[in-house]
C-alpha positions as MATLAB code, in Angstrom:
seq = 'MEPSTVHNTFVIEQLYPYPPETLYAAFSDPARKRRWFADSEERVAEQYDLDFRIGGLEHVIYRMGTNTPFPGIALTTVGTVQDIIPNQRVVTSQTMSLGDRRISSALITVEFLPNAAGTDLVFTHQAAFYEGSGGPEMREQGWRGIFGRLEKALAAQK';
ca = [
      10.456  -16.576  -16.385;
      13.225  -19.747  -16.274;
      15.001  -19.386  -19.461;
      14.599  -21.700  -22.196;
      15.657  -21.963  -25.682;
      13.578  -24.180  -28.421;
      15.717  -24.794  -31.576;
      14.051  -25.663  -34.733;
      14.382  -25.629  -38.628;
      11.307  -25.397  -40.806;
      11.468  -25.482  -44.781;
       8.836  -23.453  -46.935;
       8.866  -24.340  -50.476;
       6.913  -22.544  -53.428;
       7.038  -22.421  -56.759;
       6.455  -19.097  -58.534;
       6.057  -18.382  -62.752;
       8.800  -15.960  -62.916;
      12.680  -16.575  -63.616;
      15.574  -16.755  -60.681;
      16.303  -13.692  -61.645;
      13.227  -12.154  -61.003;
      13.146  -13.412  -57.239;
      16.780  -12.407  -56.451;
      16.100   -8.902  -57.677;
      13.243   -9.196  -55.227;
      15.429  -10.633  -52.564;
      18.495   -7.784  -53.291;
      17.288   -4.646  -54.086;
      16.069   -2.958  -51.545;
      13.103   -1.364  -52.617;
      11.675   -3.893  -54.318;
      12.439   -5.880  -50.319;
      10.639   -3.106  -48.730;
       7.404   -3.259  -50.476;
       7.156   -6.733  -49.951;
       9.427   -7.942  -46.448;
       9.115   -5.135  -44.546;
       5.279   -3.189  -45.339;
       2.577   -5.056  -44.426;
      -1.569   -4.670  -42.507;
       0.435   -6.011  -39.376;
       3.009   -4.047  -39.305;
       4.561   -0.380  -40.158;
       8.242   -0.394  -41.024;
       9.419    2.860  -38.956;
      12.867    1.715  -40.469;
      14.589   -0.336  -43.278;
      18.468   -0.675  -44.515;
      19.260   -3.292  -46.588;
      23.297   -3.352  -47.878;
      22.654   -5.942  -50.011;
      26.703   -7.684  -50.722;
      28.662  -10.157  -48.256;
      29.267   -8.723  -44.836;
      26.669   -6.276  -45.444;
      23.377   -5.680  -42.909;
      19.434   -5.311  -43.166;
      18.088   -3.814  -40.487;
      14.684   -3.508  -39.772;
      12.418   -1.654  -37.229;
       8.597   -2.742  -37.111;
       5.806   -0.711  -34.739;
       3.124   -4.075  -34.697;
      -0.790   -3.677  -35.647;
      -3.396   -3.382  -32.719;
      -4.336   -6.955  -34.654;
      -0.828   -8.371  -33.575;
       0.108  -10.258  -30.076;
       1.723   -7.625  -29.401;
       0.415   -4.222  -30.465;
       2.551   -0.746  -30.036;
       5.862   -2.842  -29.457;
       8.707   -2.182  -31.624;
      10.258   -5.571  -33.442;
      13.615   -4.962  -34.783;
      15.220   -7.664  -36.494;
      19.274   -7.388  -37.761;
      20.681   -9.416  -40.668;
      23.777   -9.625  -41.665;
      24.453  -11.358  -45.514;
      26.768  -14.225  -44.795;
      26.351  -15.684  -48.818;
      25.357  -14.566  -51.966;
      25.539  -16.445  -55.248;
      23.627  -14.284  -57.932;
      19.872  -15.727  -58.964;
      21.152  -18.909  -56.654;
      21.578  -18.583  -52.658;
      21.690  -15.590  -50.642;
      21.888  -16.506  -46.825;
      22.184  -14.692  -43.753;
      22.258  -14.909  -40.148;
      19.180  -12.675  -38.201;
      18.468  -10.983  -34.576;
      15.180  -10.306  -33.562;
      14.270   -8.783  -30.575;
      10.744   -7.875  -28.871;
      11.222   -4.034  -27.289;
      14.729   -4.445  -25.543;
      14.208   -8.710  -25.214;
      16.215  -10.860  -27.939;
      14.062  -13.688  -28.763;
      15.358  -15.866  -31.762;
      18.563  -15.953  -33.667;
      18.324  -17.665  -37.098;
      20.655  -18.737  -40.073;
      17.702  -18.208  -43.012;
      18.634  -19.703  -46.445;
      17.085  -18.809  -49.534;
      17.843  -21.401  -52.905;
      16.430  -20.439  -56.387;
      15.818  -23.554  -58.515;
      14.928  -23.074  -61.734;
      12.384  -25.594  -63.607;
      10.010  -25.586  -66.148;
       7.564  -23.718  -64.741;
       9.345  -20.734  -63.339;
      11.179  -20.967  -60.211;
      11.314  -23.550  -56.726;
      12.063  -21.123  -53.985;
      13.704  -23.328  -51.107;
      13.426  -21.547  -47.793;
      15.297  -22.923  -44.735;
      15.110  -21.606  -41.489;
      17.007  -22.933  -38.720;
      16.903  -20.820  -35.275;
      17.204  -20.758  -31.505;
      13.473  -19.054  -29.608;
      14.359  -17.355  -27.025;
      11.350  -17.061  -24.210;
       9.033  -14.519  -25.208;
       9.639  -15.084  -29.039;
       6.405  -17.194  -29.847;
       8.190  -20.045  -30.643;
       8.870  -21.536  -34.220;
       5.082  -21.916  -35.237;
       4.550  -18.632  -35.377;
       8.003  -17.359  -36.811;
       7.040  -19.876  -39.836;
       3.088  -18.882  -39.850;
       4.867  -15.043  -40.577;
       6.850  -15.964  -43.159;
       4.165  -18.176  -44.882;
       2.315  -14.542  -44.820;
       5.260  -12.966  -45.786;
       6.049  -15.079  -49.491;
       1.927  -14.730  -49.590;
       3.377  -10.826  -50.118;
       6.163  -11.332  -52.339;
       4.174  -13.277  -55.294;
       1.205   -9.992  -54.573;
       4.278   -8.073  -55.691;
       5.802  -10.454  -58.341;
       2.580  -10.168  -60.073;
       2.171   -6.561  -59.934;
       5.260   -5.716  -61.413;
       4.089   -7.421  -64.184;
];
Protein backbone atom coordinates (compact mmCIF):
# COMPACT_ATOMS: atom_id res chain seq x y z
CA MET A 1 0.00 0.00 0.00
CA GLU A 2 1.46 3.33 -1.03
CA PRO A 3 1.52 5.99 1.72
CA SER A 4 -1.16 8.61 1.35
CA THR A 5 -2.68 11.38 3.44
CA VAL A 6 -6.17 12.84 3.16
CA HIS A 7 -6.74 16.19 4.86
CA ASN A 8 -10.29 16.98 5.89
CA THR A 9 -12.35 19.27 8.09
CA PHE A 10 -15.93 18.64 9.09
CA VAL A 11 -18.26 20.50 11.44
CA ILE A 12 -21.16 19.01 13.37
CA GLU A 13 -23.65 21.41 14.94
CA GLN A 14 -26.26 20.11 17.32
CA LEU A 15 -28.75 21.84 19.61
CA TYR A 16 -29.15 20.41 23.12
CA PRO A 17 -31.96 21.62 25.45
CA TYR A 18 -29.50 22.08 28.33
CA PRO A 19 -27.36 24.99 29.53
CA PRO A 20 -23.68 25.13 28.51
CA GLU A 21 -22.66 24.08 32.04
CA THR A 22 -24.41 20.72 31.58
CA LEU A 23 -22.65 20.00 28.29
CA TYR A 24 -19.29 21.20 29.61
CA ALA A 25 -19.65 18.83 32.58
CA ALA A 26 -20.32 15.95 30.17
CA PHE A 27 -16.98 16.68 28.48
CA SER A 28 -14.90 17.56 31.56
CA ASP A 29 -15.96 14.94 34.12
CA PRO A 30 -14.17 11.62 33.42
CA ALA A 31 -16.98 9.38 34.73
CA ARG A 32 -19.66 11.22 32.75
CA LYS A 33 -17.60 11.33 29.56
CA ARG A 34 -16.77 7.63 29.72
CA ARG A 35 -20.51 6.78 29.70
CA TRP A 36 -21.21 8.45 26.37
CA PHE A 37 -17.80 8.65 24.71
CA ALA A 38 -15.93 5.46 25.52
CA ASP A 39 -18.63 2.86 26.16
CA SER A 40 -20.91 1.72 23.33
CA GLU A 41 -22.55 -1.27 21.70
CA GLU A 42 -19.99 -1.25 18.86
CA ARG A 43 -16.91 -1.51 21.05
CA VAL A 44 -15.73 -2.22 24.59
CA ALA A 45 -13.54 0.34 26.33
CA GLU A 46 -10.75 -1.68 27.90
CA GLN A 47 -9.16 1.47 29.30
CA TYR A 48 -10.35 5.05 29.71
CA ASP A 49 -8.41 7.84 31.42
CA LEU A 50 -9.04 11.59 31.33
CA ASP A 51 -6.88 14.22 33.03
CA PHE A 52 -9.00 17.25 32.20
CA ARG A 53 -6.63 20.22 32.35
CA ILE A 54 -4.53 22.04 29.76
CA GLY A 55 -1.75 19.61 28.90
CA GLY A 56 -3.71 16.71 30.39
CA LEU A 57 -4.14 13.44 28.52
CA GLU A 58 -7.16 11.45 27.43
CA HIS A 59 -6.35 7.83 26.64
CA VAL A 60 -8.81 5.23 25.38
CA ILE A 61 -8.25 1.66 24.26
CA TYR A 62 -11.28 0.05 22.61
CA ARG A 63 -11.77 -3.51 21.44
CA MET A 64 -13.86 -3.32 18.27
CA GLY A 65 -17.07 -5.38 18.20
CA THR A 66 -18.06 -8.10 15.73
CA ASN A 67 -20.45 -5.74 13.89
CA THR A 68 -17.65 -3.28 12.99
CA PRO A 69 -15.27 -3.20 10.00
CA PHE A 70 -12.41 -4.21 12.34
CA PRO A 71 -13.75 -6.93 14.69
CA GLY A 72 -11.55 -7.75 17.67
CA ILE A 73 -8.85 -5.21 16.80
CA ALA A 74 -7.68 -2.63 19.36
CA LEU A 75 -8.44 1.01 18.52
CA THR A 76 -6.42 3.46 20.61
CA THR A 77 -6.95 7.20 20.88
CA VAL A 78 -4.57 9.48 22.71
CA GLY A 79 -5.46 13.12 23.12
CA THR A 80 -3.90 16.15 24.75
CA VAL A 81 -6.06 18.97 26.05
CA GLN A 82 -4.81 22.12 24.32
CA ASP A 83 -7.25 24.77 25.56
CA ILE A 84 -10.13 25.11 28.03
CA ILE A 85 -12.52 27.97 28.63
CA PRO A 86 -15.04 26.56 31.13
CA ASN A 87 -18.58 26.30 29.72
CA GLN A 88 -17.40 27.77 26.40
CA ARG A 89 -14.66 25.79 24.63
CA VAL A 90 -12.48 22.68 24.78
CA VAL A 91 -9.70 22.02 22.25
CA THR A 92 -7.78 18.74 22.02
CA SER A 93 -5.22 17.23 19.69
CA GLN A 94 -5.69 13.52 19.13
CA THR A 95 -4.05 10.57 17.43
CA MET A 96 -5.81 7.34 16.58
CA SER A 97 -4.20 3.95 15.96
CA LEU A 98 -5.71 0.69 14.75
CA GLY A 99 -3.64 -2.14 16.15
CA ASP A 100 -0.07 -0.88 15.92
CA ARG A 101 -0.70 1.41 12.91
CA ARG A 102 -1.36 5.15 13.25
CA ILE A 103 -4.43 6.04 11.16
CA SER A 104 -5.02 9.73 11.89
CA SER A 105 -3.98 12.91 13.68
CA ALA A 106 -6.60 15.52 14.52
CA LEU A 107 -7.33 18.86 16.12
CA ILE A 108 -10.79 18.90 17.72
CA THR A 109 -12.60 22.02 18.89
CA VAL A 110 -15.86 21.82 20.85
CA GLU A 111 -17.76 25.06 21.47
CA PHE A 112 -20.78 25.49 23.75
CA LEU A 113 -22.87 28.42 22.52
CA PRO A 114 -25.85 29.39 24.71
CA ASN A 115 -29.17 30.27 23.12
CA ALA A 116 -32.80 30.59 24.21
CA ALA A 117 -33.45 26.85 23.60
CA GLY A 118 -30.34 25.57 25.39
CA THR A 119 -26.88 25.16 23.87
CA ASP A 120 -25.59 24.90 20.34
CA LEU A 121 -22.69 22.47 20.40
CA VAL A 122 -20.33 23.22 17.52
CA PHE A 123 -17.79 20.45 16.93
CA THR A 124 -14.96 21.09 14.44
CA HIS A 125 -12.74 18.15 13.47
CA GLN A 126 -9.61 18.93 11.41
CA ALA A 127 -7.51 15.89 10.56
CA ALA A 128 -4.93 14.12 8.48
CA PHE A 129 -6.16 10.60 7.68
CA TYR A 130 -3.58 7.98 6.79
CA GLU A 131 -3.92 4.75 4.81
CA GLY A 132 -6.26 2.24 6.44
CA SER A 133 -8.19 4.91 8.37
CA GLY A 134 -11.54 4.44 6.67
CA GLY A 135 -11.38 8.13 5.82
CA PRO A 136 -13.20 11.25 6.91
CA GLU A 137 -16.68 9.95 6.09
CA MET A 138 -16.31 7.04 8.51
CA ARG A 139 -14.94 9.37 11.22
CA GLU A 140 -17.78 11.85 10.82
CA GLN A 141 -20.32 9.03 10.98
CA GLY A 142 -18.63 7.80 14.17
CA TRP A 143 -18.80 11.21 15.81
CA ARG A 144 -22.47 11.60 14.89
CA GLY A 145 -23.12 8.31 16.67
CA ILE A 146 -21.13 9.50 19.68
CA PHE A 147 -23.23 12.67 19.88
CA GLY A 148 -26.38 10.53 19.75
CA ARG A 149 -25.06 8.68 22.82
CA LEU A 150 -24.34 12.05 24.48
CA GLU A 151 -27.95 13.09 23.92
CA LYS A 152 -29.21 9.86 25.53
CA ALA A 153 -26.81 10.21 28.48
CA LEU A 154 -27.95 13.78 29.14
CA ALA A 155 -31.63 12.79 28.94
CA ALA A 156 -30.99 9.97 31.45
CA GLN A 157 -29.50 12.49 33.93
CA LYS A 158 -32.73 14.48 34.17
